[in-house]
Amino acid sequence: MNAPIFGRRDNLPVGWAVSDAPVGYAEAVAAMEERAAAIAEGRARELIWLLEHPPLYTAGVSAKAGDLLEPDRFPVHQTARGGQYTYHGPGQRVAYVMLDLSQRQRDVRAFVAALEAWVIGALAEFNVTGEMREGRVGVWVERRTPGLPPREDKIAAIGVKLRRWVSFHGISLNVEPDLNHFSGIVPCGVTAHGVTSLVDLGLPVTMAEADDALRASFNRVFGPMAEVDPPI
């Protein structure tokens, strides 16, 4: 087996936690920031935390006020991650990524490329071709309908922050969310393209199956993991 493209030098496993019930956004961010600080101080192991949120919008550091089209529809949370407005809610797998780049590569571009490769590899488990696009954040799929020009829809978002070379925030993969909920914002500031999900693509994928695909791809990109309890 080839070595992970963004693995730890010592190959120690990353903690892999899954929350079964929805987790509030503020509570999740507090737990994530506490864990990231502990990782930076050598008091805790790296962690990938998979969860779902109740319906909400988040505003990244580049968010534009005009991109919040329905401010009273769902709670809106300001967040320290990169990027603009995004939606989180049931049916979307959020993966918070708390990795120590000092133990891997102190290379932000390589890290973001590794996150992209992780998502694209997970989609490939379902024979879905995920692609990156210059100037557009996230992972995209091309949709082809006979008689119509091809279109590209976003299936996953990526937004991270680093503090003391430890990452937090992460990715969100649309498994089966209510896609209408994205209409209250301009997702990531992009108006010319739509949003899709695995189920919207005609694939009856469960959240557990999506987790299995993320796990397999993570092992190839970042290295081994070990099941642990969620931080909250």
mmCIF file of C-alpha atoms in Angstrom, residues 90-216:
data_model
loop_
_atom_site.group_PDB
_atom_site.id
_atom_site.type_symbol
_atom_site.label_atom_id
_atom_site.label_comp_id
_atom_site.label_asym_id
_atom_site.label_seq_id
_atom_site.Cartn_x
_atom_site.Cartn_y
_atom_site.Cartn_z
ATOM 1 C CA PRO A 90 -29.598 17.094 8.924
ATOM 2 C CA GLY A 91 -28.510 14.792 6.108
ATOM 3 C CA GLN A 92 -25.182 16.562 5.718
ATOM 4 C CA ARG A 93 -22.078 14.916 7.126
ATOM 5 C CA VAL A 94 -19.838 17.467 8.797
ATOM 6 C CA ALA A 95 -16.305 16.305 9.554
ATOM 7 C CA TYR A 96 -14.327 18.517 11.909
ATOM 8 C CA VAL A 97 -10.639 18.028 11.288
ATOM 9 C CA MET A 98 -8.216 18.578 14.163
ATOM 10 C CA LEU A 99 -4.801 17.632 12.790
ATOM 11 C CA ASP A 100 -1.316 18.725 13.841
ATOM 12 C CA LEU A 101 0.495 19.899 10.730
ATOM 13 C CA SER A 102 3.730 20.077 12.725
ATOM 14 C CA GLN A 103 3.617 16.270 12.765
ATOM 15 C CA ARG A 104 2.760 16.098 9.056
ATOM 16 C CA GLN A 105 3.698 19.005 6.764
ATOM 17 C CA ARG A 106 3.696 22.697 7.634
ATOM 18 C CA ASP A 107 2.253 23.414 4.214
ATOM 19 C CA VAL A 108 -1.219 24.950 4.075
ATOM 20 C CA ARG A 109 -1.656 24.435 0.337
ATOM 21 C CA ALA A 110 -0.689 20.776 0.631
ATOM 22 C CA PHE A 111 -3.104 20.372 3.538
ATOM 23 C CA VAL A 112 -6.035 21.854 1.624
ATOM 24 C CA ALA A 113 -5.135 19.674 -1.367
ATOM 25 C CA ALA A 114 -5.166 16.659 0.965
ATOM 26 C CA LEU A 115 -8.642 17.580 2.238
ATOM 27 C CA GLU A 116 -9.820 17.854 -1.364
ATOM 28 C CA ALA A 117 -8.286 14.469 -2.171
ATOM 29 C CA TRP A 118 -10.025 12.972 0.876
ATOM 30 C CA VAL A 119 -13.468 14.121 -0.279
ATOM 31 C CA ILE A 120 -12.844 13.185 -3.904
ATOM 32 C CA GLY A 121 -11.667 9.734 -2.841
ATOM 33 C CA ALA A 122 -14.783 9.222 -0.725
ATOM 34 C CA LEU A 123 -17.032 10.191 -3.649
ATOM 35 C CA ALA A 124 -15.162 7.751 -5.872
ATOM 36 C CA GLU A 125 -16.349 4.944 -3.583
ATOM 37 C CA PHE A 126 -19.799 5.616 -5.112
ATOM 38 C CA ASN A 127 -18.451 6.086 -8.654
ATOM 39 C CA VAL A 128 -19.012 9.831 -8.391
ATOM 40 C CA THR A 129 -16.351 12.030 -9.963
ATOM 41 C CA GLY A 130 -15.631 14.964 -7.699
ATOM 42 C CA GLU A 131 -13.598 17.817 -9.118
ATOM 43 C CA MET A 132 -11.993 21.089 -8.047
ATOM 44 C CA ARG A 133 -12.496 24.335 -9.930
ATOM 45 C CA GLU A 134 -10.147 27.314 -10.002
ATOM 46 C CA GLY A 135 -11.603 30.198 -8.042
ATOM 47 C CA ARG A 136 -14.405 28.078 -6.513
ATOM 48 C CA VAL A 137 -14.053 26.552 -3.080
ATOM 49 C CA GLY A 138 -15.361 23.026 -2.480
ATOM 50 C CA VAL A 139 -15.864 19.854 -4.497
ATOM 51 C CA TRP A 140 -18.031 19.870 -7.628
ATOM 52 C CA VAL A 141 -19.751 17.305 -9.838
ATOM 53 C CA GLU A 142 -20.736 17.716 -13.463
ATOM 54 C CA ARG A 143 -24.382 17.043 -14.301
ATOM 55 C CA ARG A 144 -25.361 16.074 -17.850
ATOM 56 C CA THR A 145 -28.974 16.052 -19.080
ATOM 57 C CA PRO A 146 -29.767 15.137 -22.702
ATOM 58 C CA GLY A 147 -30.614 18.243 -24.707
ATOM 59 C CA LEU A 148 -29.232 20.635 -22.084
ATOM 60 C CA PRO A 149 -25.758 22.089 -21.570
ATOM 61 C CA PRO A 150 -23.685 20.490 -18.787
ATOM 62 C CA ARG A 151 -23.907 22.087 -15.346
ATOM 63 C CA GLU A 152 -21.772 21.856 -12.254
ATOM 64 C CA ASP A 153 -23.185 21.503 -8.758
ATOM 65 C CA LYS A 154 -21.416 21.657 -5.423
ATOM 66 C CA ILE A 155 -21.522 18.497 -3.329
ATOM 67 C CA ALA A 156 -19.030 19.307 -0.559
ATOM 68 C CA ALA A 157 -17.664 22.411 1.169
ATOM 69 C CA ILE A 158 -14.210 22.897 2.670
ATOM 70 C CA GLY A 159 -13.364 25.566 5.235
ATOM 71 C CA VAL A 160 -10.534 25.338 7.757
ATOM 72 C CA LYS A 161 -8.520 27.446 10.147
ATOM 73 C CA LEU A 162 -5.079 26.867 11.629
ATOM 74 C CA ARG A 163 -3.889 27.915 15.071
ATOM 75 C CA ARG A 164 -0.377 26.972 16.177
ATOM 76 C CA TRP A 165 -0.311 24.653 13.130
ATOM 77 C CA VAL A 166 -3.311 22.668 14.391
ATOM 78 C CA SER A 167 -6.365 22.681 12.132
ATOM 79 C CA PHE A 168 -10.011 22.993 13.068
ATOM 80 C CA HIS A 169 -13.330 23.279 11.239
ATOM 81 C CA GLY A 170 -13.156 21.027 8.155
ATOM 82 C CA ILE A 171 -15.467 19.655 5.479
ATOM 83 C CA SER A 172 -19.166 19.061 4.886
ATOM 84 C CA LEU A 173 -20.469 16.428 2.471
ATOM 85 C CA ASN A 174 -24.069 16.526 1.245
ATOM 86 C CA VAL A 175 -25.485 13.038 1.681
ATOM 87 C CA GLU A 176 -29.242 13.735 1.862
ATOM 88 C CA PRO A 177 -29.888 17.259 3.190
ATOM 89 C CA ASP A 178 -32.916 19.340 2.245
ATOM 90 C CA LEU A 179 -31.356 21.189 -0.687
ATOM 91 C CA ASN A 180 -34.041 23.873 -0.471
ATOM 92 C CA HIS A 181 -32.389 25.042 2.743
ATOM 93 C CA PHE A 182 -29.431 26.321 0.715
ATOM 94 C CA SER A 183 -31.719 28.877 -0.961
ATOM 95 C CA GLY A 184 -31.502 31.214 2.041
ATOM 96 C CA ILE A 185 -27.874 32.044 1.221
ATOM 97 C CA VAL A 186 -25.542 32.366 -1.724
ATOM 98 C CA PRO A 187 -23.472 29.268 -0.885
ATOM 99 C CA CYS A 188 -19.799 30.262 -0.687
ATOM 100 C CA GLY A 189 -20.603 33.357 -2.741
ATOM 101 C CA VAL A 190 -21.234 31.382 -5.947
ATOM 102 C CA THR A 191 -24.414 32.260 -7.869
ATOM 103 C CA ALA A 192 -23.806 30.593 -11.234
ATOM 104 C CA HIS A 193 -23.933 27.008 -9.994
ATOM 105 C CA GLY A 194 -26.193 24.836 -7.879
ATOM 106 C CA VAL A 195 -25.929 22.444 -4.954
ATOM 107 C CA THR A 196 -26.400 18.686 -5.027
ATOM 108 C CA SER A 197 -26.098 15.618 -2.805
ATOM 109 C CA LEU A 198 -25.404 11.927 -3.197
ATOM 110 C CA VAL A 199 -29.119 11.141 -2.982
ATOM 111 C CA ASP A 200 -29.944 13.971 -5.399
ATOM 112 C CA LEU A 201 -27.562 12.297 -7.859
ATOM 113 C CA GLY A 202 -29.756 9.196 -7.671
ATOM 114 C CA LEU A 203 -27.599 7.261 -5.208
ATOM 115 C CA PRO A 204 -29.509 5.900 -2.176
ATOM 116 C CA VAL A 205 -26.523 6.378 0.131
ATOM 117 C CA THR A 206 -27.018 6.224 3.901
ATOM 118 C CA MET A 207 -25.013 8.292 6.367
ATOM 119 C CA ALA A 208 -23.300 5.117 7.581
ATOM 120 C CA GLU A 209 -22.249 4.292 4.031
ATOM 121 C CA ALA A 210 -20.935 7.821 3.549
ATOM 122 C CA ASP A 211 -18.946 7.450 6.777
ATOM 123 C CA ASP A 212 -17.437 4.181 5.518
ATOM 124 C CA ALA A 213 -16.355 5.923 2.309
ATOM 125 C CA LEU A 214 -14.849 8.833 4.252
ATOM 126 C CA ARG A 215 -13.012 6.385 6.504
ATOM 127 C CA ALA A 216 -11.523 4.445 3.591
#
